[in-house]
PDB file of C-alpha atoms and ligand atoms in Angstrom:
ATOM      1  CA  MET A   1       0.000   0.000   0.000  1.00 48.00           C
ATOM      2  CA  SER A   2       1.576   3.217  -1.021  1.00 68.00           C
ATOM      3  CA  VAL A   3      -0.987   5.824  -0.163  1.00 88.00           C
ATOM      4  CA  ASP A   4       0.076   9.455  -0.108  1.00 92.00           C
ATOM      5  CA  VAL A   5      -0.844  10.585   3.399  1.00 95.00           C
ATOM      6  CA  THR A   6       0.417  14.140   2.876  1.00 96.00           C
ATOM      7  CA  PRO A   7      -3.084  15.679   2.686  1.00 96.00           C
ATOM      8  CA  TYR A   8      -3.920  14.105   6.042  1.00 98.00           C
ATOM      9  CA  ARG A   9      -0.871  15.173   8.023  1.00 98.00           C
ATOM     10  CA  ARG A  10      -1.775  17.257  11.048  1.00 97.00           C
ATOM     11  CA  VAL A  11      -0.005  18.682  14.063  1.00 98.00           C
ATOM     12  CA  GLY A  12      -2.262  18.902  17.051  1.00 97.00           C
ATOM     13  CA  ARG A  13      -3.670  17.255  20.105  1.00 98.00           C
ATOM     14  CA  LEU A  14      -5.833  14.161  20.446  1.00 98.00           C
ATOM     15  CA  ASP A  15      -6.892  12.666  23.774  1.00 98.00           C
ATOM     16  CA  GLY A  16      -7.689   8.998  24.092  1.00 98.00           C
ATOM     17  CA  ARG A  17      -8.489   6.426  26.708  1.00 98.00           C
ATOM     18  CA  CYS A  18      -9.259   2.756  27.069  1.00 98.00           C
ATOM     19  CA  LEU A  19     -12.661   1.440  28.072  1.00 98.00           C
ATOM     20  CA  CYS A  20     -11.960   1.372  31.816  1.00 98.00           C
ATOM     21  CA  GLY A  21      -9.951   4.616  31.819  1.00 98.00           C
ATOM     22  CA  ASP A  22      -6.803   3.168  33.392  1.00 98.00           C
ATOM     23  CA  VAL A  23      -4.844   4.008  30.226  1.00 98.00           C
ATOM     24  CA  GLN A  24      -4.825   7.602  29.009  1.00 98.00           C
ATOM     25  CA  ILE A  25      -3.095   8.516  25.760  1.00 98.00           C
ATOM     26  CA  THR A  26      -2.277  11.974  24.482  1.00 98.00           C
ATOM     27  CA  VAL A  27      -1.047  12.607  20.961  1.00 98.00           C
ATOM     28  CA  ASP A  28       0.280  16.160  20.888  1.00 98.00           C
ATOM     29  CA  GLY A  29       2.248  16.493  17.691  1.00 98.00           C
ATOM     30  CA  PRO A  30       2.431  15.167  14.153  1.00 98.00           C
ATOM     31  CA  HIS A  31      -0.074  12.489  13.186  1.00 98.00           C
ATOM     32  CA  VAL A  32      -2.021  11.304  10.165  1.00 98.00           C
ATOM     33  CA  ALA A  33      -5.713  12.116  10.493  1.00 98.00           C
ATOM     34  CA  ALA A  34      -6.830   9.147   8.426  1.00 98.00           C
ATOM     35  CA  VAL A  35      -7.234   5.418   8.974  1.00 98.00           C
ATOM     36  CA  GLY A  36      -5.811   2.329   7.297  1.00 97.00           C
ATOM     37  CA  ALA A  37      -7.483  -1.055   7.741  1.00 97.00           C
ATOM     38  CA  CYS A  38      -5.980  -4.542   7.628  1.00 96.00           C
ATOM     39  CA  HIS A  39      -7.704  -7.880   7.124  1.00 96.00           C
ATOM     40  CA  CYS A  40      -4.651 -10.123   7.633  1.00 93.00           C
ATOM     41  CA  ALA A  41      -5.311 -13.176   9.753  1.00 92.00           C
ATOM     42  CA  MET A  42      -3.474 -11.790  12.773  1.00 92.00           C
ATOM     43  CA  CYS A  43      -5.270  -8.450  12.688  1.00 94.00           C
ATOM     44  CA  ARG A  44      -8.625 -10.150  12.275  1.00 94.00           C
ATOM     45  CA  ARG A  45      -7.988 -12.456  15.218  1.00 94.00           C
ATOM     46  CA  TRP A  46      -6.629  -9.688  17.422  1.00 95.00           C
ATOM     47  CA  SER A  47      -9.313  -7.133  16.661  1.00 95.00           C
ATOM     48  CA  GLY A  48     -12.192  -9.550  16.412  1.00 95.00           C
ATOM     49  CA  VAL A  49     -13.439  -7.943  13.190  1.00 96.00           C
ATOM     50  CA  VAL A  50     -11.072  -5.674  11.301  1.00 96.00           C
ATOM     51  CA  GLN A  51      -8.016  -3.800  12.522  1.00 96.00           C
ATOM     52  CA  GLY A  52      -7.702  -0.077  11.851  1.00 97.00           C
ATOM     53  CA  GLY A  53      -4.973   2.358  12.721  1.00 98.00           C
ATOM     54  CA  PHE A  54      -3.720   5.899  12.274  1.00 98.00           C
ATOM     55  CA  ALA A  55      -0.075   6.905  12.492  1.00 98.00           C
ATOM     56  CA  ALA A  56       1.445   9.224  15.095  1.00 98.00           C
ATOM     57  CA  ASP A  57       4.987  10.426  15.692  1.00 97.00           C
ATOM     58  CA  PRO A  58       6.291   8.972  18.984  1.00 97.00           C
ATOM     59  CA  ALA A  59       7.782  12.349  19.972  1.00 96.00           C
ATOM     60  CA  GLY A  60       4.277  13.670  20.669  1.00 97.00           C
ATOM     61  CA  VAL A  61       2.880  10.610  22.420  1.00 98.00           C
ATOM     62  CA  THR A  62       2.291  10.396  26.174  1.00 98.00           C
ATOM     63  CA  VAL A  63       0.858   7.247  27.743  1.00 98.00           C
ATOM     64  CA  THR A  64      -0.166   6.953  31.388  1.00 98.00           C
ATOM     65  CA  GLY A  65      -1.318   3.789  33.095  1.00 98.00           C
ATOM     66  CA  ALA A  66      -0.177   0.199  32.784  1.00 98.00           C
ATOM     67  CA  VAL A  67      -0.054  -1.192  29.252  1.00 98.00           C
ATOM     68  CA  ALA A  68       0.517  -4.794  28.204  1.00 98.00           C
ATOM     69  CA  THR A  69       2.130  -5.681  24.907  1.00 97.00           C
ATOM     70  CA  TYR A  70       2.155  -8.812  22.816  1.00 96.00           C
ATOM     71  CA  ALA A  71       4.942  -9.419  20.306  1.00 94.00           C
ATOM     72  CA  SER A  72       2.833 -10.677  17.441  1.00 90.00           C
ATOM     73  CA  SER A  73       5.826 -11.018  15.149  1.00 89.00           C
ATOM     74  CA  LYS A  74       9.587 -10.538  15.113  1.00 89.00           C
ATOM     75  CA  PHE A  75       9.163  -6.910  14.109  1.00 90.00           C
ATOM     76  CA  ALA A  76       6.014  -5.630  15.773  1.00 92.00           C
ATOM     77  CA  GLU A  77       3.972  -5.597  18.951  1.00 95.00           C
ATOM     78  CA  ARG A  78       0.357  -4.949  19.840  1.00 97.00           C
ATOM     79  CA  ALA A  79      -0.585  -3.059  22.992  1.00 98.00           C
ATOM     80  CA  PHE A  80      -3.686  -3.348  25.139  1.00 98.00           C
ATOM     81  CA  CYS A  81      -5.036  -2.437  28.549  1.00 98.00           C
ATOM     82  CA  PRO A  82      -4.448  -5.350  30.930  1.00 98.00           C
ATOM     83  CA  THR A  83      -7.587  -4.469  32.904  1.00 98.00           C
ATOM     84  CA  CYS A  84     -10.288  -3.979  30.263  1.00 98.00           C
ATOM     85  CA  GLY A  85      -8.558  -5.436  27.203  1.00 98.00           C
ATOM     86  CA  SER A  86      -9.028  -2.398  24.967  1.00 98.00           C
ATOM     87  CA  HIS A  87      -6.694  -2.530  21.989  1.00 98.00           C
ATOM     88  CA  LEU A  88      -4.468   0.547  21.929  1.00 98.00           C
ATOM     89  CA  TRP A  89      -1.835   0.368  19.235  1.00 98.00           C
ATOM     90  CA  PHE A  90       0.295  -1.615  16.830  1.00 96.00           C
ATOM     91  CA  ARG A  91       3.929  -0.633  16.522  1.00 96.00           C
ATOM     92  CA  ASP A  92       7.113  -1.880  14.932  1.00 93.00           C
ATOM     93  CA  THR A  93       9.672  -2.674  17.633  1.00 92.00           C
ATOM     94  CA  ASP A  94      12.481  -1.418  15.437  1.00 84.00           C
ATOM     95  CA  GLY A  95      13.796   1.742  17.130  1.00 81.00           C
ATOM     96  CA  ASP A  96      11.700   4.869  17.135  1.00 90.00           C
ATOM     97  CA  ALA A  97       8.850   3.624  14.973  1.00 94.00           C
ATOM     98  CA  GLU A  98       5.609   5.534  14.726  1.00 96.00           C
ATOM     99  CA  TYR A  99       2.527   4.322  16.546  1.00 97.00           C
ATOM    100  CA  GLU A 100      -0.446   2.913  14.686  1.00 97.00           C
ATOM    101  CA  PHE A 101      -3.187   3.824  17.130  1.00 98.00           C
ATOM    102  CA  ALA A 102      -6.582   2.175  17.306  1.00 98.00           C
ATOM    103  CA  PRO A 103      -8.874   4.999  16.201  1.00 98.00           C
ATOM    104  CA  GLY A 104     -11.670   3.929  18.533  1.00 98.00           C
ATOM    105  CA  VAL A 105      -9.545   4.942  21.521  1.00 98.00           C
ATOM    106  CA  PHE A 106      -9.714   8.598  20.439  1.00 98.00           C
ATOM    107  CA  ALA A 107     -13.115  10.291  20.222  1.00 98.00           C
ATOM    108  CA  ALA A 108     -11.835  12.874  17.734  1.00 97.00           C
ATOM    109  CA  ALA A 109     -10.745  10.146  15.323  1.00 98.00           C
ATOM    110  CA  ALA A 110     -14.394   9.483  14.517  1.00 98.00           C
ATOM    111  CA  ASP A 111     -13.989  12.111  11.787  1.00 97.00           C
ATOM    112  CA  PHE A 112     -10.938  10.442  10.188  1.00 98.00           C
ATOM    113  CA  PRO A 113     -11.631   8.995   6.738  1.00 97.00           C
ATOM    114  CA  LEU A 114     -10.646   5.470   5.710  1.00 97.00           C
ATOM    115  CA  ILE A 115      -7.854   5.843   3.142  1.00 97.00           C
ATOM    116  CA  SER A 116      -6.445   2.346   2.752  1.00 97.00           C
ATOM    117  CA  GLU A 117      -7.429  -1.282   3.149  1.00 97.00           C
ATOM    118  CA  ILE A 118      -4.986  -4.168   2.823  1.00 96.00           C
ATOM    119  CA  TYR A 119      -5.412  -7.940   2.553  1.00 95.00           C
ATOM    120  CA  ILE A 120      -8.674  -7.060   0.890  1.00 96.00           C
ATOM    121  CA  ASP A 121      -8.873 -10.494  -0.723  1.00 95.00           C
ATOM    122  CA  ARG A 122      -8.917 -11.934   2.811  1.00 94.00           C
ATOM    123  CA  ALA A 123     -11.712  -9.721   4.123  1.00 96.00           C
ATOM    124  CA  PRO A 124     -14.428 -11.772   5.797  1.00 96.00           C
ATOM    125  CA  ALA A 125     -17.996 -11.406   4.552  1.00 97.00           C
ATOM    126  CA  TYR A 126     -18.958  -9.486   7.686  1.00 97.00           C
ATOM    127  CA  ALA A 127     -16.269  -6.815   7.299  1.00 96.00           C
ATOM    128  CA  ARG A 128     -16.450  -5.466   3.750  1.00 94.00           C
ATOM    129  CA  LEU A 129     -15.707  -1.754   3.904  1.00 95.00           C
ATOM    130  CA  ALA A 130     -17.437   0.581   1.468  1.00 93.00           C
ATOM    131  CA  GLY A 131     -15.783   3.528  -0.264  1.00 93.00           C
ATOM    132  CA  ASP A 132     -13.253   4.404  -2.927  1.00 93.00           C
ATOM    133  CA  HIS A 133     -10.134   4.207  -0.703  1.00 96.00           C
ATOM    134  CA  ALA A 134      -6.937   2.530  -1.916  1.00 96.00           C
ATOM    135  CA  THR A 135      -6.820  -1.246  -1.574  1.00 96.00           C
ATOM    136  CA  ALA A 136      -4.217  -3.997  -1.816  1.00 95.00           C
ATOM    137  CA  THR A 137      -4.482  -7.757  -1.909  1.00 94.00           C
ATOM    138  CA  ARG A 138      -2.271  -9.934   0.232  1.00 92.00           C
ATOM    139  CA  ALA A 139       0.082 -10.563  -2.685  1.00 91.00           C
ATOM    140  CA  GLU A 140       0.296  -6.889  -3.590  1.00 92.00           C
ATOM    141  CA  TYR A 141       1.017  -5.886  -0.005  1.00 90.00           C
ATOM    142  CA  GLU A 142       3.539  -8.622   0.746  1.00 88.00           C
ATOM    143  CA  ALA A 143       5.468  -7.838  -2.421  1.00 88.00           C
ATOM    144  CA  ARG A 144       6.618  -4.571  -0.866  1.00 82.00           C
ATOM    145  CA  SER A 145       6.279  -4.783   2.913  1.00 80.00           C
ATOM    146  CA  LEU A 146       7.388  -6.646   5.987  1.00 69.00           C
ATOM    147  CA  PHE A 147       4.914  -9.395   6.658  1.00 68.00           C
ATOM    148  CA  VAL A 148       4.502 -12.616   8.561  1.00 65.00           C
ATOM    149  CA  GLU A 149       5.112 -15.667   6.441  1.00 58.00           C
ATOM    150  CA  GLY A 150       1.976 -17.542   5.616  1.00 55.00           C
ATOM    151  CA  ASP A 151      -0.783 -15.435   7.167  1.00 59.00           C
ATOM    152  CA  ASP A 152      -2.288 -18.686   8.383  1.00 59.00           C
ATOM    153  CA  PRO A 153      -5.918 -18.566   9.475  1.00 52.00           C
TER     154      PRO A 153
HETATM  155 ZN1   ZN B   1      -8.663  -0.236  30.393  1.00 70.38          ZN
HETATM  156 ZN1   ZN B   2      -2.741  -7.018   9.610  1.00 70.38          ZN
END
């Protein structure tokens, strides 16, 4: 997926929290005010339906409260609240990678458009997303990105 996110780059503040409120997240800096969705087998299993995320520069991110992480692959982890289970973010573990935040954690993200959808050929019948956003099949995505071998169900 090579979507030009330039029109969606913003610098500003977003406040988020998990379901129980133990985890509070502030994004106060550069972020992309638009969402990408992924239907790979891991994202589907982790999210329960379809995984979405928006990118934020780590320099502007403040997290308070205990957070649990799961290393879902050699290069990335998924974070959640250990009390209520809310999914918080996906992030490459390689250095100072940007966050891919779960948009549902941030009330203001309700206005973010969907701009990309990957593994579209793997989308389950109950999670077909309407719109004219950019899409990529598994093969198209894996040809140019880090991925987990196999994407087994
Ligand atoms: Zn919580
Ligand atoms: Zn995925």
